[in-house]
CSV table of C-alpha atoms in Angstrom, one decimal:
chain,number,residue,atom,x,y,z
A,1,MET,CA,-97.4,73.1,-13.6
A,2,SER,CA,-93.9,74.3,-12.7
A,3,GLU,CA,-90.9,73.5,-14.9
A,4,ASN,CA,-88.3,71.2,-13.5
A,5,ARG,CA,-85.6,72.3,-15.9
A,6,GLN,CA,-82.8,74.4,-14.6
A,7,ASN,CA,-82.5,77.9,-15.9
A,8,PRO,CA,-79.2,78.3,-17.6
A,9,GLU,CA,-79.1,81.9,-16.4
A,10,ASN,CA,-79.9,81.0,-12.9
A,11,PRO,CA,-77.3,78.7,-11.6
A,12,GLN,CA,-78.9,78.8,-8.2
A,13,GLY,CA,-82.1,77.2,-9.4
A,14,PRO,CA,-83.8,74.3,-7.7
A,15,GLU,CA,-81.5,71.3,-7.1
A,16,ASN,CA,-81.9,68.3,-9.2
A,17,PRO,CA,-83.0,65.5,-7.0
A,18,GLN,CA,-80.9,63.0,-9.1
A,19,SER,CA,-77.8,65.1,-8.8
A,20,PRO,CA,-74.9,63.4,-7.2
A,21,GLN,CA,-74.3,66.5,-5.1
A,22,SER,CA,-77.7,66.4,-3.5
A,23,PRO,CA,-77.6,65.3,0.1
A,24,GLN,CA,-81.1,64.0,-0.2
A,25,GLY,CA,-80.7,61.9,-3.3
A,26,PRO,CA,-79.3,58.5,-3.7
A,27,GLN,CA,-75.5,58.0,-3.4
A,28,SER,CA,-73.4,57.9,-6.5
A,29,PRO,CA,-72.3,54.5,-7.6
A,30,GLN,CA,-68.7,55.9,-7.4
A,31,SER,CA,-69.1,56.6,-3.8
A,32,PRO,CA,-66.6,54.6,-1.7
A,33,GLU,CA,-69.3,53.8,0.9
A,34,LYS,CA,-71.5,52.0,-1.6
A,35,PRO,CA,-69.7,50.6,-4.6
A,36,GLU,CA,-72.7,48.6,-5.9
A,37,ARG,CA,-74.5,50.0,-8.9
A,38,VAL,CA,-78.1,51.1,-8.3
A,39,GLU,CA,-80.3,51.1,-11.3
A,40,LYS,CA,-83.3,53.4,-11.1
A,41,PRO,CA,-86.4,52.8,-13.2
A,42,GLU,CA,-86.9,55.3,-16.0
A,43,VAL,CA,-89.9,57.6,-15.5
A,44,SER,CA,-91.5,59.0,-18.6
A,45,GLY,CA,-94.0,61.7,-18.9
A,46,ALA,CA,-94.3,65.3,-17.9
A,47,GLY,CA,-94.3,64.5,-14.2
A,48,ALA,CA,-90.9,63.0,-14.3
A,49,PRO,CA,-88.4,65.0,-12.5
A,50,GLY,CA,-86.0,66.8,-14.7
A,51,ALA,CA,-88.0,66.0,-17.9
A,52,PRO,CA,-88.4,68.9,-20.4
A,53,GLU,CA,-91.8,70.0,-21.5
A,54,ALA,CA,-93.0,68.4,-24.7
A,55,GLY,CA,-94.3,71.7,-26.1
A,56,LYS,CA,-91.2,73.8,-25.7
A,57,SER,CA,-88.1,71.7,-26.4
A,58,GLY,CA,-89.6,68.6,-28.1
A,59,ALA,CA,-88.1,65.2,-27.3
A,60,ALA,CA,-85.8,65.3,-24.4
A,61,LYS,CA,-82.5,63.6,-24.7
A,62,PRO,CA,-81.7,61.3,-21.8
A,63,GLU,CA,-78.9,62.5,-19.7
A,64,GLN,CA,-75.7,60.4,-19.8
A,65,ARG,CA,-74.4,59.4,-16.4
A,66,ASP,CA,-71.2,57.9,-15.4
A,67,GLU,CA,-72.8,54.6,-14.5
A,68,ASP,CA,-74.1,54.3,-18.1
A,69,VAL,CA,-70.6,54.5,-19.6
A,70,PRO,CA,-69.2,51.0,-20.1
A,71,ALA,CA,-65.9,50.3,-18.3
A,72,PRO,CA,-62.9,49.8,-20.6
A,73,GLU,CA,-61.8,46.2,-20.9
A,74,VAL,CA,-58.5,45.5,-19.3
A,75,PRO,CA,-56.3,43.1,-21.3
A,76,ARG,CA,-55.9,39.9,-19.5
A,77,ALA,CA,-52.4,38.9,-18.6
A,78,PRO,CA,-51.2,35.6,-20.1
A,79,ASP,CA,-51.4,32.6,-17.8
A,80,VAL,CA,-48.1,32.0,-16.0
A,81,PRO,CA,-47.6,28.6,-14.5
A,82,VAL,CA,-47.5,28.8,-10.8
A,83,VAL,CA,-44.7,26.9,-9.1
A,84,ALA,CA,-45.5,25.8,-5.7
A,85,ALA,CA,-43.0,27.1,-3.2
A,86,PRO,CA,-41.5,24.6,-0.8
A,87,PRO,CA,-42.9,24.7,2.7
A,88,ALA,CA,-41.1,27.0,5.0
A,89,ASP,CA,-40.3,24.3,7.4
A,90,GLU,CA,-38.6,22.0,4.8
A,91,PRO,CA,-34.8,22.4,5.0
A,92,SER,CA,-32.8,23.2,1.9
A,93,GLY,CA,-29.9,21.1,0.5
A,94,ARG,CA,-27.3,23.3,2.2
A,95,ARG,CA,-29.0,23.1,5.5
A,96,ARG,CA,-29.3,19.3,5.2
A,97,LEU,CA,-25.6,19.0,4.4
A,98,ALA,CA,-24.7,21.2,7.4
A,99,SER,CA,-26.9,19.3,9.7
A,100,ALA,CA,-25.3,16.0,8.5
A,101,LEU,CA,-21.8,17.2,9.1
A,102,TRP,CA,-22.2,19.1,12.3
A,103,PRO,CA,-22.4,18.0,15.0
A,104,PRO,CA,-20.3,15.0,14.0
A,105,ARG,CA,-21.6,11.6,14.8
A,106,VAL,CA,-18.6,9.4,15.7
A,107,THR,CA,-19.0,5.8,16.4
A,108,ARG,CA,-16.7,3.6,18.6
A,109,ALA,CA,-15.2,1.9,15.6
A,110,GLN,CA,-14.3,5.2,14.0
A,111,LEU,CA,-12.6,6.3,17.2
A,112,VAL,CA,-10.5,3.1,17.4
A,113,VAL,CA,-9.4,3.5,13.7
A,114,ALA,CA,-8.5,7.1,14.3
A,115,LEU,CA,-6.5,6.2,17.3
A,116,LEU,CA,-4.6,3.5,15.5
A,117,LEU,CA,-3.9,5.8,12.6
A,118,PHE,CA,-2.6,8.5,14.9
A,119,VAL,CA,-0.3,6.0,16.7
A,120,LEU,CA,1.0,4.7,13.3
A,121,GLY,CA,1.7,8.2,12.0
A,122,LEU,CA,3.4,9.2,15.2
A,123,GLY,CA,5.6,6.1,15.1
A,124,LEU,CA,6.6,6.8,11.5
A,125,ALA,CA,7.4,10.4,12.2
A,126,ILE,CA,9.6,9.4,15.2
A,127,GLN,CA,11.4,6.7,13.1
A,128,VAL,CA,12.0,9.1,10.2
A,129,SER,CA,13.3,11.8,12.6
A,130,SER,CA,15.7,9.4,14.4
A,131,THR,CA,16.9,7.9,11.1
A,132,SER,CA,17.7,11.3,9.7
A,133,GLU,CA,19.4,12.5,12.9
A,134,ASN,CA,21.5,9.3,13.4
A,135,SER,CA,22.5,8.7,9.8
A,136,ALA,CA,26.2,8.1,9.7
A,137,LEU,CA,26.5,9.5,6.2
A,138,ARG,CA,24.6,12.7,6.7
A,139,GLY,CA,27.6,14.8,7.5
A,140,ALA,CA,30.1,12.8,5.4
A,141,ARG,CA,32.5,14.5,3.1
A,142,GLN,CA,32.6,14.0,-0.6
A,143,GLU,CA,35.8,12.0,-0.4
A,144,ASP,CA,34.3,9.6,2.1
A,145,LEU,CA,31.2,9.1,0.0
A,146,VAL,CA,33.4,8.3,-3.1
A,147,ARG,CA,35.4,5.8,-1.1
A,148,ILE,CA,32.2,4.1,0.1
A,149,LEU,CA,31.0,3.8,-3.5
A,150,ASP,CA,34.3,2.3,-4.5
A,151,GLU,CA,34.0,-0.2,-1.7
A,152,LEU,CA,30.6,-1.3,-2.9
A,153,ASP,CA,32.0,-1.6,-6.4
A,154,ASP,CA,34.8,-3.8,-5.1
A,155,ARG,CA,32.3,-6.1,-3.3
A,156,THR,CA,30.3,-6.4,-6.5
A,157,GLN,CA,33.5,-7.3,-8.4
A,158,ARG,CA,34.4,-10.0,-5.8
A,159,LEU,CA,31.0,-11.6,-6.2
A,160,GLU,CA,31.4,-11.6,-10.0
A,161,ASP,CA,34.8,-13.2,-9.7
A,162,GLU,CA,33.4,-15.9,-7.5
A,163,LYS,CA,30.7,-16.6,-9.9
A,164,THR,CA,33.2,-16.9,-12.8
A,165,ARG,CA,35.4,-19.3,-10.8
A,166,LEU,CA,32.5,-21.6,-10.0
A,167,GLU,CA,31.4,-21.6,-13.6
A,168,LYS,CA,34.9,-22.5,-14.6
A,169,GLN,CA,35.0,-25.4,-12.2
A,170,ARG,CA,31.7,-26.7,-13.5
A,171,SER,CA,33.0,-26.5,-17.1
A,172,GLU,CA,36.2,-28.4,-16.1
A,173,LEU,CA,34.2,-31.2,-14.5
A,174,GLU,CA,32.0,-31.5,-17.6
A,175,SER,CA,34.8,-31.5,-20.2
A,176,SER,CA,37.5,-33.4,-18.3
A,177,SER,CA,38.3,-36.9,-19.6
A,178,ASP,CA,39.1,-38.1,-16.1
A,179,GLN,CA,36.2,-36.6,-14.2
A,180,ALA,CA,36.8,-38.6,-11.1
A,181,GLU,CA,40.4,-37.2,-10.7
A,182,GLU,CA,39.2,-33.7,-11.5
A,183,ALA,CA,36.4,-34.0,-9.0
A,184,ARG,CA,38.9,-35.2,-6.3
A,185,LYS,CA,41.1,-32.2,-6.9
A,186,GLN,CA,38.3,-29.8,-6.7
A,187,THR,CA,37.0,-31.5,-3.5
A,188,GLN,CA,40.3,-31.1,-1.8
A,189,GLU,CA,40.5,-27.4,-2.8
A,190,LYS,CA,37.0,-26.9,-1.5
A,191,GLU,CA,37.9,-28.6,1.7
A,192,ARG,CA,40.8,-26.3,2.2
A,193,GLN,CA,38.7,-23.2,1.6
A,194,LEU,CA,36.0,-24.4,3.9
A,195,GLY,CA,38.6,-25.2,6.5
A,196,ILE,CA,39.8,-21.6,6.4
A,197,LEU,CA,36.3,-20.3,6.9
A,198,ALA,CA,35.5,-22.8,9.6
A,199,GLY,CA,38.8,-22.0,11.5
A,200,THR,CA,40.2,-25.6,11.3
A,201,VAL,CA,43.0,-24.7,9.0
A,202,ALA,CA,45.7,-22.0,9.3
A,203,ALA,CA,45.8,-19.3,6.7
A,204,GLU,CA,48.0,-16.5,5.5
A,205,GLY,CA,47.8,-13.7,3.1
A,206,PRO,CA,47.6,-9.9,2.7
A,207,GLY,CA,45.4,-8.0,5.1
A,208,ILE,CA,45.4,-5.5,8.0
A,209,THR,CA,46.0,-5.4,11.8
A,210,LEU,CA,43.5,-3.5,13.9
A,211,THR,CA,44.6,-2.7,17.5
A,212,VAL,CA,42.0,-1.5,19.9
A,213,GLY,CA,43.3,0.0,23.2
A,214,ASP,CA,40.9,0.4,26.2
A,215,PRO,CA,42.5,2.3,29.0
A,216,THR,CA,39.2,3.2,30.7
A,217,GLY,CA,37.5,-0.1,30.3
A,218,ALA,CA,34.6,1.5,28.2
A,219,VAL,CA,34.8,-0.9,25.3
A,220,GLU,CA,31.7,-3.2,25.2
A,221,SER,CA,31.3,-6.6,23.5
A,222,ASP,CA,28.9,-5.2,20.9
A,223,MET,CA,31.6,-2.7,19.7
A,224,LEU,CA,34.0,-5.6,19.0
A,225,LEU,CA,31.2,-7.5,17.3
A,226,ASP,CA,30.4,-4.4,15.1
A,227,ALA,CA,34.0,-4.4,14.0
A,228,ILE,CA,33.8,-8.1,13.0
A,229,GLN,CA,30.7,-7.4,11.0
A,230,GLU,CA,32.3,-4.5,9.2
A,231,LEU,CA,35.3,-6.5,8.3
A,232,ARG,CA,33.3,-9.4,7.0
A,233,ALA,CA,31.2,-7.1,4.9
A,234,ALA,CA,34.4,-5.7,3.4
A,235,GLY,CA,35.6,-9.1,2.3
A,236,ALA,CA,37.6,-10.5,5.3
A,237,GLU,CA,38.3,-14.2,4.8
A,238,ALA,CA,40.0,-15.1,8.1
A,239,ILE,CA,39.9,-13.2,11.4
A,240,GLN,CA,41.7,-13.8,14.7
A,241,VAL,CA,41.3,-11.7,17.9
A,242,ASN,CA,44.3,-12.2,20.2
A,243,ASP,CA,44.5,-16.0,20.4
A,244,VAL,CA,40.9,-16.8,19.4
A,245,ARG,CA,39.8,-17.7,15.9
A,246,VAL,CA,36.6,-15.9,14.9
A,247,VAL,CA,34.2,-17.8,12.7
A,248,ALA,CA,30.6,-17.6,11.7
A,249,ASP,CA,29.2,-18.9,15.0
A,250,SER,CA,31.5,-16.9,17.3
A,251,TYR,CA,29.9,-14.8,20.0
A,252,PHE,CA,31.1,-11.9,22.3
A,253,THR,CA,30.1,-11.4,25.9
A,254,GLY,CA,31.1,-9.2,28.8
A,255,SER,CA,32.9,-5.9,28.8
A,256,GLY,CA,36.1,-4.3,30.2
A,257,ASP,CA,38.2,-6.7,32.2
A,258,ASP,CA,35.7,-9.6,31.6
A,259,MET,CA,35.5,-9.6,27.8
A,260,ARG,CA,35.1,-13.1,26.4
A,261,ILE,CA,34.9,-14.6,22.9
A,262,ASP,CA,33.3,-18.0,22.6
A,263,GLY,CA,33.7,-18.3,26.3
A,264,THR,CA,37.5,-17.6,26.2
A,265,LYS,CA,38.6,-14.5,28.1
A,266,VAL,CA,40.5,-11.8,26.2
A,267,THR,CA,42.1,-8.7,27.5
A,268,ALA,CA,43.0,-5.3,26.1
A,269,PRO,CA,44.6,-4.3,23.8
A,270,TYR,CA,42.5,-6.3,21.4
A,271,VAL,CA,44.5,-7.2,18.3
A,272,PHE,CA,42.5,-8.1,15.2
A,273,LYS,CA,44.4,-10.1,12.5
A,274,VAL,CA,42.4,-10.0,9.3
A,275,ILE,CA,43.2,-11.5,5.9
A,276,GLY,CA,41.6,-9.8,2.9
A,277,LYS,CA,42.2,-7.0,0.5
A,278,PRO,CA,43.7,-4.1,2.5
A,279,GLU,CA,42.3,-1.5,0.1
A,280,ASP,CA,38.8,-2.7,1.1
A,281,LEU,CA,39.3,-3.5,4.8
A,282,GLU,CA,40.8,-0.2,6.0
A,283,PRO,CA,38.2,2.2,4.4
A,284,ALA,CA,35.4,0.0,5.9
A,285,LEU,CA,36.7,0.8,9.4
A,286,ASN,CA,37.4,4.5,8.8
A,287,ILE,CA,34.1,5.5,7.3
A,288,PRO,CA,32.2,8.4,9.1
A,289,GLY,CA,30.4,6.9,12.0
A,290,GLY,CA,32.2,3.6,11.6
A,291,VAL,CA,34.1,1.5,14.0
A,292,VAL,CA,37.1,3.8,14.5
A,293,GLN,CA,35.0,6.8,15.3
A,294,THR,CA,32.7,4.9,17.6
A,295,LEU,CA,35.7,3.6,19.7
A,296,GLU,CA,37.2,7.0,19.8
A,297,LYS,CA,34.0,8.4,21.3
A,298,GLU,CA,34.3,5.9,24.1
A,299,GLN,CA,37.9,7.2,24.9
A,300,ALA,CA,39.4,4.1,23.3
A,301,THR,CA,42.1,4.0,20.6
A,302,ALA,CA,42.0,2.3,17.3
A,303,THR,CA,44.9,2.0,14.8
A,304,VAL,CA,44.8,0.2,11.5
A,305,GLU,CA,48.0,-1.1,9.7
A,306,ARG,CA,48.2,-2.7,6.3
A,307,SER,CA,50.4,-5.7,5.7
A,308,ALA,CA,51.4,-7.8,2.8
A,309,LYS,CA,51.4,-11.0,4.9
A,310,ILE,CA,49.1,-11.7,7.8
A,311,VAL,CA,49.3,-15.1,9.5
A,312,VAL,CA,46.1,-16.4,11.2
A,313,ASP,CA,47.2,-19.6,13.0
A,314,ALA,CA,44.6,-19.9,15.8
A,315,LEU,CA,42.6,-23.0,15.2
A,316,ARG,CA,39.2,-24.3,16.3
A,317,PRO,CA,38.4,-28.0,16.7
A,318,ALA,CA,36.3,-29.5,14.0
A,319,LYS,CA,32.8,-30.3,15.2
A,320,ARG,CA,30.7,-32.9,13.7
A,321,PRO,CA,27.1,-31.8,13.3
A,322,ASP,CA,24.6,-33.7,15.4
A,323,TYR,CA,21.6,-33.4,13.1
A,324,ALA,CA,22.6,-31.9,9.8
A,325,GLN,CA,23.7,-34.2,7.0
A,326,SER,CA,24.8,-33.8,3.5
A,327,SER,CA,21.9,-33.9,1.0
A,328,SER,CA,24.1,-35.6,-1.6
A,329,GLN,CA,24.4,-38.8,0.3
């Protein structure tokens, strides 16, 4: 019986049929072609291949193979909660916002509102621009502005004086022993004042004379009406233009050679006789952009003269109202 053990001195001895290098033997479990572990039955006895003889070396120690070595245990990673990722086709918040804003979805009502707002803004811009460009006080000097402020203060003072006078009359009526006689006197005084304002009574007092020359016939009726309004705002109490008394319901028509006041024809030069405080009336006509400058731009002439006594003697017939009646009756 031949020995199956390898001679340590003969490395070229017979190949072990169980060696992993033997091409005839079974493939190693570490072979990449067959990773499964193949367990072979143990063969005991003298006929077992590679078993040592019992008489020579005693009990043979089983050879330790790689497949008999237990694999080291790999520590298990802690469980991590898995968060499900959103589907790829679901849009994110930024994409949803972008898709909601663009392309814009404009309704008909929104278009109408936008158009109205645009027209309103354009109108306001044009109005502000025209107001700033045509402002009469934009290029005024400091002296002119001070004079205008003084004029406003004078108007306020006149209103305060009128208020004081009316309160005094009321006190006299309440405290007078002969209230009927006092009432009659105040009624006559009031009638005289109203007659002056209505143009049915002649008046005289300090004031100014405004003479407007129109050599080219460029003066319009609205220019004369502007002069009347400026004089009334400055405190004029009685006004006469040529031979026509100007009152609250007077009107101006025509231009040039066909200028008319209340239907009465007047010709140049137009002479305004105004009763009032001269210190207030003259600055009101000479303010920057006022009546005098406007007439001078139309190649007309305008001169203002102060006087201590102005006589306004043109009268208007008293008219009885057709519908209005006194509420005290």
